[in-house]
Coordinates of C-alpha atoms in Angstrom, one line a residue:
Chain A
M1 CA 0.0 0.0 0.0
I2 CA 0.9 3.6 -0.5
N3 CA 2.5 5.1 2.6
A4 CA 1.7 8.8 2.1
S5 CA -1.0 10.9 3.7
Q6 CA -0.7 13.5 1.0
I7 CA 0.2 13.2 -2.7
A8 CA 1.1 16.1 -5.1
I9 CA 0.2 15.7 -8.8
I10 CA 2.2 18.2 -10.7
G11 CA 0.4 18.9 -14.0
T12 CA -3.3 18.1 -14.0
G13 CA -3.9 17.2 -17.6
L14 CA -5.1 13.9 -18.9
L15 CA -2.4 11.8 -17.2
G16 CA -2.2 13.7 -14.0
A17 CA -5.9 13.9 -13.4
S18 CA -6.4 10.3 -14.4
T19 CA -3.8 9.4 -11.8
G20 CA -5.8 11.2 -9.2
L21 CA -9.1 9.5 -10.3
A22 CA -7.5 6.1 -10.3
L23 CA -6.0 6.6 -6.8
K24 CA -9.5 7.6 -5.5
A25 CA -11.1 4.6 -7.3
A26 CA -8.4 2.3 -5.8
G27 CA -9.4 3.5 -2.3
Y28 CA -6.5 5.8 -1.5
A29 CA -7.7 7.6 1.6
G30 CA -5.2 10.4 1.7
R31 CA -5.3 13.8 0.2
V32 CA -4.4 14.6 -3.4
V33 CA -3.2 18.1 -4.3
G34 CA -3.1 19.2 -7.9
I35 CA -0.5 21.7 -8.9
G36 CA -1.0 23.4 -12.2
R37 CA 0.8 26.1 -14.1
R38 CA -2.6 27.7 -14.4
L39 CA -4.9 27.6 -11.4
D40 CA -7.9 27.1 -13.8
T41 CA -6.7 23.7 -15.0
A42 CA -5.9 22.5 -11.4
R43 CA -9.4 23.6 -10.4
R44 CA -10.9 21.5 -13.2
A45 CA -9.1 18.5 -11.8
V46 CA -10.7 19.2 -8.5
A47 CA -14.1 19.6 -10.2
V48 CA -13.9 16.2 -11.9
G49 CA -12.9 14.6 -8.6
A50 CA -9.3 13.9 -9.4
C51 CA -7.9 16.1 -6.6
D52 CA -8.9 17.5 -3.3
A53 CA -7.2 20.9 -3.6
A54 CA -5.7 23.0 -6.4
A55 CA -2.5 25.0 -6.2
V56 CA 0.0 26.8 -8.4
D57 CA 2.7 27.2 -5.7
F58 CA 5.1 24.3 -5.1
A59 CA 5.2 25.2 -1.4
V60 CA 2.4 22.6 -0.8
V61 CA 4.9 19.7 -1.4
A62 CA 6.3 20.4 2.0
D63 CA 3.3 18.5 3.4
C64 CA 3.4 15.7 0.7
Q65 CA 5.3 12.4 0.8
L66 CA 4.8 11.6 -2.9
A67 CA 5.0 13.8 -6.0
V68 CA 4.0 12.7 -9.5
I69 CA 5.3 14.8 -12.3
A70 CA 2.7 14.7 -15.2
V71 CA 3.8 17.7 -17.3
P72 CA 4.9 17.6 -21.0
L73 CA 8.6 16.9 -21.6
S74 CA 9.3 20.5 -22.3
G75 CA 8.2 21.4 -18.7
F76 CA 10.5 19.1 -16.8
D77 CA 13.4 21.6 -16.3
A78 CA 11.1 24.2 -14.6
V79 CA 9.3 21.5 -12.5
F80 CA 12.6 20.0 -11.2
Q81 CA 13.9 23.4 -10.3
Q82 CA 10.8 24.3 -8.3
L83 CA 10.7 20.9 -6.7
A84 CA 14.3 21.2 -5.7
A85 CA 13.5 24.4 -3.8
H86 CA 10.8 22.6 -1.7
D87 CA 12.4 19.2 -1.5
H88 CA 12.6 17.4 1.9
D89 CA 13.8 14.0 3.2
A90 CA 10.4 12.4 3.3
L91 CA 9.5 13.2 -0.4
V92 CA 9.5 10.6 -3.0
I93 CA 9.2 11.7 -6.7
T94 CA 8.1 9.9 -9.8
D95 CA 6.9 11.0 -13.3
V96 CA 5.0 9.9 -16.4
G97 CA 7.5 11.1 -19.0
S98 CA 7.6 9.1 -22.3
T99 CA 11.4 9.3 -22.4
K100 CA 13.6 8.4 -19.5
L101 CA 17.3 9.1 -20.3
D102 CA 16.7 12.9 -20.5
V103 CA 14.3 12.9 -17.5
V104 CA 16.8 11.0 -15.3
E105 CA 19.6 13.2 -16.4
K106 CA 17.5 16.3 -15.4
A107 CA 16.6 14.7 -12.0
N108 CA 20.3 14.1 -11.4
R109 CA 21.1 17.7 -12.4
Y110 CA 18.4 19.6 -10.4
L111 CA 17.4 17.5 -7.4
P112 CA 19.4 17.6 -4.2
A113 CA 18.7 13.8 -3.6
P114 CA 18.1 12.1 -6.9
A115 CA 18.0 8.7 -5.2
R116 CA 14.4 9.6 -4.1
F117 CA 13.4 10.1 -7.8
I118 CA 12.2 6.9 -9.4
G119 CA 11.4 7.5 -13.1
A120 CA 8.3 5.8 -14.5
H121 CA 6.5 5.6 -17.9
P122 CA 2.9 4.4 -17.6
M123 CA 2.1 3.6 -21.2
A124 CA -1.4 5.0 -21.4
G125 CA -2.9 7.8 -23.4
S126 CA -5.8 9.0 -25.4
E127 CA -6.5 11.3 -28.4
R128 CA -8.1 13.7 -25.9
T129 CA -6.3 16.0 -23.5
G130 CA -6.9 17.9 -20.3
P131 CA -8.5 17.0 -16.9
D132 CA -12.0 16.7 -18.5
A133 CA -10.8 13.7 -20.6
A134 CA -9.4 12.0 -17.5
T135 CA -10.7 8.5 -16.5
A136 CA -10.2 6.3 -13.5
D137 CA -9.3 3.3 -15.7
L138 CA -6.9 5.0 -18.1
F139 CA -4.0 3.0 -16.6
Q140 CA -5.8 -0.3 -16.1
H141 CA -3.8 -3.3 -17.4
K142 CA -1.3 -0.9 -19.1
P143 CA 2.4 -1.5 -18.8
C144 CA 4.4 0.9 -16.7
I145 CA 8.1 0.9 -17.1
I146 CA 10.0 1.6 -13.8
C147 CA 13.6 2.9 -14.0
K148 CA 15.5 2.2 -10.8
D149 CA 19.1 1.3 -10.3
E150 CA 21.6 0.5 -7.5
R151 CA 21.7 4.2 -6.5
S152 CA 17.9 4.4 -6.0
D153 CA 16.5 4.6 -2.5
P154 CA 14.8 1.2 -1.9
D155 CA 11.9 2.8 0.1
A156 CA 11.3 5.4 -2.6
A157 CA 11.2 2.6 -5.3
E158 CA 8.7 0.7 -3.1
Q159 CA 6.5 3.7 -2.8
V160 CA 6.6 4.5 -6.5
E161 CA 5.9 0.9 -7.5
A162 CA 2.9 0.8 -5.0
L163 CA 1.5 3.9 -6.6
W164 CA 1.6 2.7 -10.2
R165 CA 0.3 -0.7 -9.1
A166 CA -2.5 0.9 -7.3
V167 CA -3.7 2.8 -10.4
G168 CA -3.8 -0.5 -12.3
C169 CA -0.5 -0.7 -14.2
Q170 CA 1.5 -3.8 -14.8
L171 CA 5.1 -3.1 -13.9
L172 CA 8.1 -3.7 -16.0
H173 CA 11.7 -2.8 -15.1
M174 CA 14.2 -1.4 -17.5
D175 CA 17.2 0.9 -17.4
P176 CA 16.6 4.3 -19.0
L177 CA 18.7 3.5 -22.1
E178 CA 16.9 0.2 -22.7
H179 CA 13.6 2.0 -22.3
D180 CA 14.4 4.8 -24.7
R181 CA 15.7 2.3 -27.3
A182 CA 12.6 0.2 -27.1
T183 CA 10.2 3.1 -27.2
A184 CA 12.1 4.7 -30.1
V185 CA 11.4 1.5 -32.1
T186 CA 7.8 0.8 -31.2
S187 CA 6.5 4.2 -30.4
H188 CA 8.5 7.1 -31.8
L189 CA 9.4 5.3 -35.1
P190 CA 5.7 4.6 -35.9
H191 CA 4.9 8.3 -35.2
A192 CA 7.7 9.4 -37.5
V193 CA 6.8 7.0 -40.3
A194 CA 3.1 8.0 -40.2
S195 CA 4.2 11.6 -40.9
L196 CA 6.8 10.6 -43.5
L197 CA 4.2 8.5 -45.5
V198 CA 2.1 11.6 -45.8
L199 CA 5.1 13.7 -47.0
V200 CA 5.9 11.0 -49.6
A201 CA 2.3 11.2 -50.9
E202 CA 2.6 15.0 -51.0
Q203 CA 5.9 14.5 -52.9
L204 CA 4.8 11.8 -55.4
G205 CA 1.0 12.2 -55.4
G206 CA -1.7 9.6 -54.8
F207 CA -4.2 11.1 -52.4
E208 CA -7.0 10.7 -55.0
V209 CA -6.8 6.9 -54.6
A210 CA -5.9 6.8 -50.9
S211 CA -8.2 4.5 -49.0
T212 CA -8.5 2.7 -45.6
G213 CA -5.0 1.3 -45.7
F214 CA -3.4 4.8 -46.0
T215 CA -5.8 6.2 -43.5
G216 CA -4.8 3.7 -40.9
A217 CA -1.1 3.8 -41.6
T218 CA -1.0 7.6 -41.3
R219 CA -3.4 8.0 -38.3
L220 CA -0.6 9.1 -35.9
A221 CA 0.4 11.9 -38.3
S222 CA -2.7 13.9 -37.2
G223 CA -1.6 14.1 -33.6
G224 CA -0.3 17.3 -32.0
P225 CA 3.0 18.3 -33.7
D226 CA 4.5 20.2 -30.8
M227 CA 4.2 17.3 -28.3
R228 CA 5.4 14.8 -30.9
A229 CA 8.4 17.0 -31.9
D230 CA 9.3 17.3 -28.2
L231 CA 9.2 13.6 -27.7
M232 CA 11.3 12.8 -30.8
H233 CA 13.7 15.6 -29.9
A234 CA 14.1 14.2 -26.3
N235 CA 14.9 10.7 -27.8
A236 CA 16.7 11.9 -30.9
P237 CA 19.8 9.6 -30.9
R238 CA 17.7 6.4 -30.4
L239 CA 15.0 7.5 -33.0
A240 CA 17.8 8.3 -35.5
D241 CA 19.1 4.8 -35.0
A242 CA 15.7 3.3 -35.5
L243 CA 15.2 5.4 -38.7
A244 CA 18.6 4.1 -39.9
A245 CA 17.5 0.5 -39.3
L246 CA 14.3 1.2 -41.3
S247 CA 16.4 2.6 -44.1
G248 CA 18.4 -0.7 -44.2
Q249 CA 15.2 -2.7 -44.3
I250 CA 13.9 -0.5 -47.1
D251 CA 17.1 -1.1 -49.1
A252 CA 16.7 -4.9 -48.7
M253 CA 13.1 -4.7 -49.9
R254 CA 14.0 -2.4 -52.9
D255 CA 16.8 -4.9 -53.8
A256 CA 14.2 -7.8 -53.8
L257 CA 11.8 -5.7 -55.9
T258 CA 14.2 -4.4 -58.5
S259 CA 16.0 -7.8 -58.9
G260 CA 12.7 -9.6 -59.2
D261 CA 13.6 -11.8 -56.2
H262 CA 10.0 -12.8 -55.4
A263 CA 11.1 -15.4 -52.9
R264 CA 13.0 -12.9 -50.8
L265 CA 10.1 -10.4 -50.9
L266 CA 7.8 -13.2 -49.8
N267 CA 10.2 -14.2 -47.0
M268 CA 10.3 -10.7 -45.6
L269 CA 6.4 -10.4 -45.6
N270 CA 6.2 -13.9 -44.1
D271 CA 8.7 -13.1 -41.3
A272 CA 6.9 -9.9 -40.4
K273 CA 3.5 -11.6 -40.3
Q274 CA 4.8 -14.5 -38.1
R275 CA 6.6 -12.2 -35.7
R276 CA 3.7 -9.8 -35.4
D277 CA 1.1 -12.6 -34.9
A278 CA 3.3 -14.3 -32.3
W279 CA 3.6 -11.0 -30.4
L280 CA -0.1 -10.4 -30.5
S281 CA -0.9 -13.9 -29.2
Q282 CA 1.7 -13.7 -26.5
R283 CA 0.2 -10.3 -25.5
E284 CA -3.2 -11.8 -25.3
Q285 CA -2.0 -14.7 -23.1
N286 CA -0.5 -12.1 -20.7
A287 CA -3.6 -10.0 -20.6
Chain B
M1 CA -27.9 0.8 -67.8
I2 CA -26.1 -2.4 -68.4
N3 CA -26.8 -3.7 -71.9
A4 CA -26.1 -7.4 -71.3
S5 CA -28.5 -10.3 -70.9
Q6 CA -25.8 -12.5 -69.3
I7 CA -22.7 -11.6 -67.3
A8 CA -19.8 -13.9 -66.4
I9 CA -18.0 -13.4 -63.2
I10 CA -14.6 -15.1 -63.4
G11 CA -13.4 -15.8 -59.9
T12 CA -16.2 -16.0 -57.3
G13 CA -14.3 -15.0 -54.1
L14 CA -15.0 -11.9 -52.0
L15 CA -14.9 -9.4 -54.9
G16 CA -16.5 -11.5 -57.6
A17 CA -19.4 -12.7 -55.4
S18 CA -19.9 -9.1 -54.1
T19 CA -20.1 -7.9 -57.7
G20 CA -22.9 -10.5 -58.3
L21 CA -24.8 -9.5 -55.1
A22 CA -24.5 -5.8 -55.9
L23 CA -25.8 -6.3 -59.4
K24 CA -28.8 -8.2 -58.1
A25 CA -29.4 -5.6 -55.4
A26 CA -29.2 -2.9 -58.1
G27 CA -32.0 -4.6 -60.0
Y28 CA -30.0 -6.2 -62.8
A29 CA -32.5 -8.5 -64.4
G30 CA -30.1 -10.6 -66.5
R31 CA -28.3 -13.9 -65.6
V32 CA -25.1 -14.0 -63.7
V33 CA -22.8 -17.0 -64.3
G34 CA -20.0 -17.6 -61.8
I35 CA -16.8 -19.3 -63.2
G36 CA -14.5 -20.8 -60.6
R37 CA -11.3 -22.7 -60.8
R38 CA -13.0 -25.0 -58.4
L39 CA -16.7 -25.8 -58.9
D40 CA -17.2 -25.8 -55.1
T41 CA -16.4 -22.1 -54.8
A42 CA -18.6 -21.1 -57.7
R43 CA -21.4 -23.1 -56.2
R44 CA -21.0 -21.3 -52.9
A45 CA -21.5 -18.0 -54.9
V46 CA -24.8 -19.4 -56.2
A47 CA -25.8 -20.5 -52.7
V48 CA -25.3 -17.0 -51.3
G49 CA -27.3 -15.5 -54.1
A50 CA -24.4 -13.9 -56.0
C51 CA -24.8 -16.0 -59.2
D52 CA -27.5 -17.9 -61.0
A53 CA -25.3 -20.7 -62.2
A54 CA -21.8 -22.1 -61.5
A55 CA -19.3 -23.3 -64.1
V56 CA -15.6 -24.2 -64.4
D57 CA -15.5 -24.2 -68.3
F58 CA -15.0 -20.8 -70.0
A59 CA -17.3 -22.0 -72.9
V60 CA -20.2 -20.3 -71.1
V61 CA -18.8 -16.9 -72.1
A62 CA -20.1 -17.6 -75.6
D63 CA -23.5 -16.5 -74.3
C64 CA -22.3 -13.6 -72.2
Q65 CA -21.9 -9.9 -73.3
L66 CA -19.9 -8.9 -70.2
A67 CA -17.1 -10.7 -68.3
V68 CA -15.6 -9.5 -65.0
I69 CA -12.2 -10.9 -64.0
A70 CA -12.0 -11.2 -60.3
V71 CA -9.1 -13.5 -59.7
P72 CA -5.9 -12.8 -57.8
L73 CA -3.1 -11.1 -59.9
S74 CA -1.3 -14.4 -60.2
G75 CA -4.3 -15.9 -62.1
F76 CA -4.6 -13.3 -64.9
D77 CA -2.3 -15.1 -67.4
A78 CA -4.4 -18.3 -67.3
V79 CA -7.7 -16.4 -67.4
F80 CA -6.8 -14.2 -70.4
Q81 CA -5.7 -17.3 -72.3
Q82 CA -8.9 -19.1 -71.6
L83 CA -11.0 -16.0 -72.4
A84 CA -9.1 -15.6 -75.7
A85 CA -10.2 -19.1 -76.7
H86 CA -13.8 -18.2 -76.2
D87 CA -13.8 -14.5 -77.1
H88 CA -16.4 -13.1 -79.5
D89 CA -17.3 -9.7 -81.0
A90 CA -20.1 -9.0 -78.5
L91 CA -18.0 -9.6 -75.4
V92 CA -16.8 -6.7 -73.2
I93 CA -14.3 -7.6 -70.5
T94 CA -13.3 -5.8 -67.3
D95 CA -11.4 -6.7 -64.1
V96 CA -10.9 -5.8 -60.4
G97 CA -7.1 -6.1 -60.4
S98 CA -5.2 -3.9 -57.9
T99 CA -2.5 -3.1 -60.5
K100 CA -3.2 -1.9 -64.0
L101 CA 0.0 -1.7 -66.1
D102 CA 0.7 -5.4 -65.9
V103 CA -3.0 -6.3 -66.4
V104 CA -3.4 -4.1 -69.5
E105 CA -0.1 -5.5 -70.9
K106 CA -1.5 -9.1 -70.5
A107 CA -4.8 -8.1 -72.1
N108 CA -2.8 -6.7 -75.0
R109 CA -0.7 -9.9 -75.2
Y110 CA -3.4 -12.5 -75.0
L111 CA -6.7 -11.1 -76.2
P112 CA -7.6 -11.0 -79.9
A113 CA -9.4 -7.6 -79.5
P114 CA -7.9 -5.8 -76.5
A115 CA -10.0 -2.7 -77.3
R116 CA -12.9 -4.5 -75.7
F117 CA -11.0 -4.9 -72.5
I118 CA -11.5 -1.9 -70.1
G119 CA -9.4 -2.3 -67.0
A120 CA -10.9 -1.3 -63.6
H121 CA -9.8 -1.1 -60.0
P122 CA -12.7 -0.9 -57.6
M123 CA -11.0 0.1 -54.3
A124 CA -12.9 -2.1 -51.9
G125 CA -11.9 -5.0 -49.8
S126 CA -12.2 -6.7 -46.4
E127 CA -10.1 -8.8 -44.1
R128 CA -12.3 -11.7 -45.0
T129 CA -12.1 -13.7 -48.2
G130 CA -14.3 -16.1 -50.2
P131 CA -17.9 -16.0 -51.4
D132 CA -19.3 -16.3 -47.9
A133 CA -17.8 -12.9 -47.0
A134 CA -19.4 -11.2 -50.0
T135 CA -21.8 -8.3 -49.4
A136 CA -24.1 -6.3 -51.8
D137 CA -22.7 -3.0 -50.4
L138 CA -19.0 -3.8 -50.6
F139 CA -18.5 -1.3 -53.5
Q140 CA -21.0 1.3 -52.2
H141 CA -19.4 4.8 -52.4
K142 CA -16.0 3.3 -53.1
P143 CA -13.7 4.8 -55.8
C144 CA -13.3 2.7 -58.9
I145 CA -10.5 3.7 -61.3
I146 CA -11.3 3.1 -64.9
C147 CA -8.4 2.8 -67.4
K148 CA -9.5 3.6 -70.9
D149 CA -7.6 5.3 -73.7
E150 CA -7.9 6.3 -77.4
R151 CA -7.6 2.7 -78.5
S152 CA -10.5 1.6 -76.2
D153 CA -13.8 0.6 -77.8
P154 CA -16.2 3.4 -76.7
D155 CA -19.2 1.1 -76.4
A156 CA -17.1 -1.3 -74.3
A157 CA -16.1 1.6 -72.0
E158 CA -19.7 2.6 -71.6
Q159 CA -20.7 -0.9 -70.7
V160 CA -17.9 -1.2 -68.1
E161 CA -18.6 2.2 -66.6
A162 CA -22.3 1.3 -66.3
L163 CA -21.4 -1.9 -64.5
W164 CA -19.2 -0.3 -61.9
R165 CA -21.6 2.6 -61.4
A166 CA -24.5 0.0 -60.9
V167 CA -22.7 -1.7 -58.1
G168 CA -22.2 1.6 -56.3
C169 CA -18.7 2.8 -57.2
Q170 CA -17.7 6.4 -57.8
L171 CA -15.7 6.4 -61.1
L172 CA -12.3 8.0 -61.5
H173 CA -10.3 8.0 -64.8
M174 CA -6.5 7.4 -64.9
D175 CA -4.1 5.9 -67.3
P176 CA -2.5 2.6 -66.0
L177 CA 0.9 4.2 -65.2
E178 CA -0.8 7.1 -63.2
H179 CA -2.9 4.5 -61.4
D180 CA 0.1 2.3 -60.5
R181 CA 2.1 5.2 -59.3
A182 CA -0.7 6.5 -57.1
T183 CA -1.5 3.1 -55.6
A184 CA 2.2 2.3 -55.0
V185 CA 2.3 5.4 -52.8
T186 CA -0.9 5.2 -50.9
S187 CA -1.6 1.4 -50.9
H188 CA 1.5 -0.7 -51.6
L189 CA 3.9 1.5 -49.6
P190 CA 1.8 1.4 -46.4
H191 CA 1.7 -2.4 -46.8
A192 CA 5.5 -2.6 -47.2
V193 CA 6.2 -0.2 -44.3
A194 CA 3.9 -2.1 -41.9
S195 CA 6.0 -5.2 -42.5
L196 CA 9.3 -3.3 -42.4
L197 CA 8.4 -1.8 -39.0
V198 CA 7.9 -5.3 -37.6
L199 CA 11.3 -6.3 -39.0
V200 CA 13.0 -3.3 -37.4
A201 CA 11.5 -4.3 -34.0
E202 CA 12.8 -7.8 -34.6
Q203 CA 16.2 -6.4 -35.4
L204 CA 16.5 -3.8 -32.6
G205 CA 14.0 -5.1 -30.0
G206 CA 11.1 -3.3 -28.3
F207 CA 8.1 -5.6 -28.5
E208 CA 7.9 -5.6 -24.7
V209 CA 6.8 -2.0 -24.6
A210 CA 4.8 -2.0 -27.9
S211 CA 1.4 -0.6 -27.5
T212 CA -1.6 0.7 -29.5
G213 CA 0.5 3.0 -31.7
F214 CA 2.7 0.1 -32.9
T215 CA -0.4 -2.2 -33.2
G216 CA -2.1 0.2 -35.5
A217 CA 1.0 1.1 -37.6
T218 CA 1.7 -2.6 -38.3
R219 CA -1.8 -3.9 -38.8
L220 CA -1.4 -4.5 -42.5
A221 CA 1.6 -6.7 -41.8
S222 CA -0.7 -9.5 -40.6
G223 CA -2.4 -9.7 -44.0
G224 CA -1.8 -12.7 -46.3
P225 CA 1.8 -12.6 -47.5
D226 CA 1.3 -14.4 -50.8
M227 CA -1.3 -12.0 -52.2
R228 CA 0.6 -9.0 -50.9
A229 CA 3.9 -10.2 -52.4
D230 CA 2.1 -10.8 -55.8
L231 CA 0.7 -7.2 -55.6
M232 CA 4.1 -5.7 -54.8
H233 CA 5.8 -7.8 -57.4
A234 CA 3.3 -6.7 -60.1
N235 CA 3.9 -3.0 -59.2
A236 CA 7.6 -3.4 -58.3
P237 CA 9.2 -0.5 -60.2
R238 CA 6.6 2.0 -58.8
L239 CA 6.9 0.6 -55.3
A240 CA 10.7 0.8 -55.5
D241 CA 10.4 4.5 -56.4
A242 CA 8.0 5.1 -53.5
L243 CA 10.4 3.3 -51.1
A244 CA 13.3 5.5 -52.4
A245 CA 11.2 8.6 -51.8
L246 CA 10.5 7.4 -48.2
S247 CA 14.3 6.8 -47.7
G248 CA 14.8 10.4 -48.8
Q249 CA 12.3 11.7 -46.2
I250 CA 13.9 9.5 -43.6
D251 CA 17.3 11.0 -44.3
A252 CA 15.8 14.5 -43.9
M253 CA 14.3 13.6 -40.6
R254 CA 17.5 12.0 -39.4
D255 CA 19.4 15.1 -40.3
A256 CA 17.0 17.3 -38.3
L257 CA 17.3 14.9 -35.3
T258 CA 21.0 14.5 -35.3
S259 CA 21.7 18.2 -35.9
G260 CA 19.2 19.2 -33.2
D261 CA 17.2 21.2 -35.7
H262 CA 14.0 21.2 -33.7
A263 CA 12.3 23.8 -36.0
R264 CA 12.8 21.6 -39.1
L265 CA 11.5 18.5 -37.3
L266 CA 8.5 20.5 -36.1
N267 CA 7.9 21.7 -39.7
M268 CA 7.9 18.2 -41.1
L269 CA 5.3 17.1 -38.5
N270 CA 3.2 20.2 -39.1
D271 CA 3.3 19.8 -42.9
A272 CA 2.2 16.2 -42.6
K273 CA -0.6 16.9 -40.2
Q274 CA -1.9 19.8 -42.3
R275 CA -1.8 17.8 -45.5
R276 CA -3.5 14.7 -43.9
D277 CA -6.2 16.8 -42.2
A278 CA -6.9 18.7 -45.4
W279 CA -7.2 15.4 -47.4
L280 CA -9.5 13.9 -44.8
S281 CA -11.8 17.0 -44.7
Q282 CA -11.9 17.1 -48.5
R283 CA -12.8 13.4 -48.6
E284 CA -15.6 14.0 -46.2
Q285 CA -17.0 16.8 -48.3
N286 CA -17.0 14.5 -51.4
A287 CA -18.7 11.6 -49.5

C-alpha cells in the first residue's frame, strides 16, 4: 500500500488527473493536491474529482510524501527546479514522461537527492487531452516501465511501485537507455513513419486513390505536432538509430523488388507476419 | 444501364461474389454465371445468391456480353488465355485487379481484341475472403479507377462504366501508369512499411513496450503474405520508387534529429498533419 498521507500531482492534464481519479477509485484515503501552471486547470481537476485541492505554488509539497510529475517533456526543467526548492527528506518523486534518459539526467542535475526520484513511464494515453478527458481506468492493465538502479533509494522505489500498481498498471523494469531504445522503435518510429508517409504522398501524389490502408497507416500523423516533436527531440539519438535501421530494411526490400527476387520479398512479408502474430498472441496470453 | 442479358464473373471470391450480389441488389435482371477454378467455390457463390449458375468451363462466355475478371493477380495469365479461346465480338471484359500496367499489358498480349477490355480497379476489400464474406454493399461509395484510352472501344467503355456505377462505385479515370504510381504510394507503400516496422522491431527489440501505436502502424503486416507479395511484385518499379522517396524523407528527418534542428523537425510534422487533415476533410466533403 501507498505510505503517504498527501500526494502532489504536478500537471493536472489527462495523465495527472487520471492518476488522481485512479487513486481515489483504488481506495486511496489520503489527500491529493493538484499543482497546475494555471490555477484554472488544477481547479478543473478538483471539479472532476481527481484532486482534493488546487495550487500553483510548489510550497504545498512540504506536506506531501509523494509527488507525481505529469507535465509535457518541455516542462521538466522548470518543475525539477521548483521541486528542488521545496524538496525534503520524506519526499518521493516519480513521473509519467515518455522518455527516460533525459528525465533521469535532469533529475540528477536539479534534485538535491536524486535517489528519491524513481522515473516511470505508464504507457497509457488518449487522443483527448486535459482534466475533463481523465478517467479512473486509463492505466488499467497498461504496462508501466519503472527505471530504478543501485543508486535508487529502496523505500522510494517501493512507494513508486505501490503507486503505479494501485492505479492498475503492470510493472516492467528497464534501465533508461533500454527504455528509450525500445520506445524509439515501437512508439516514436511509428509516429515518425506516419508523418513521412504523408510527406511521400505529397511529394509523389496519390491522395486521390488513398483508402482505408493509407488512413490507418498515417493516423498518428494527425496528432499534435508540438508534443510529438518534443518527444522525438528528447529521444533523438535512439530515434535516429531506429530510422537508420528502417532505411536498411527499405534497401533490402528495394533490392528484392528491383532484382525480381520474389522469394526474398515473400520471405520478408512472411517473417513480419509471423513475428507480429506471435507477439499479438503472446500479449493476449499475458492479458 | 447495363446492356447485357448475361454476365460472367470469373473468380467468385469476395470481390467476384460481391459484384454479383451488388448487381442483383441494383436490379440487374439478366443472368449471372460464376466461373470458378473449383466448382465448389462457384457453387457457394450461387448458394449466397451472387450468381444464378456455376461453371468451371469458359465455354459459357459464348452466351455472355460482359465478363468481370475477379481472380488474384497471379491468375490473370491463365484467365486471359482461356478467355481468348472463347472471345467473341459482342464480349466486353473488365477486371478488379489492384495493379493496371501489368493487367493491361497481359490483355494486349493474350486477347484478340484488347480494345474490348477496359481495366478497372474498384477500391474495396475486407479482411475476410471467399464468397461467404461477400456483401451487396462492398462497393458502395468506393472509388473505382477506370483505365481507358484512345484505343478503347467506346461502347465497351460505356458498358464497363455502367457496371461499376451500378454496383455503387464512384468512377475515376486514370491511365495505367498514373494508377500504378498512385496506388504504389498510398496502398503498396503502407503495406510494405507495416511489415518493415515489424522487421525493425525484430532487429532492434522493443516488443515488450509495444502498445496501441505500434499495433495500428503494423496492422497491414498481418495480411496474407502471398497475395501482398504478388501485388508488390506486379507493381515493383513504382513501389521501389516510393520506397526510395521514403528513404529520402527518412534522411531529412534523421538530419533534423542528429543536428538538433528542432524547427525543421516540427515543420515536417506540421506539414504532414496539415496535408493529412486537409485530405480527410476534402474526402468527407466528397462523400
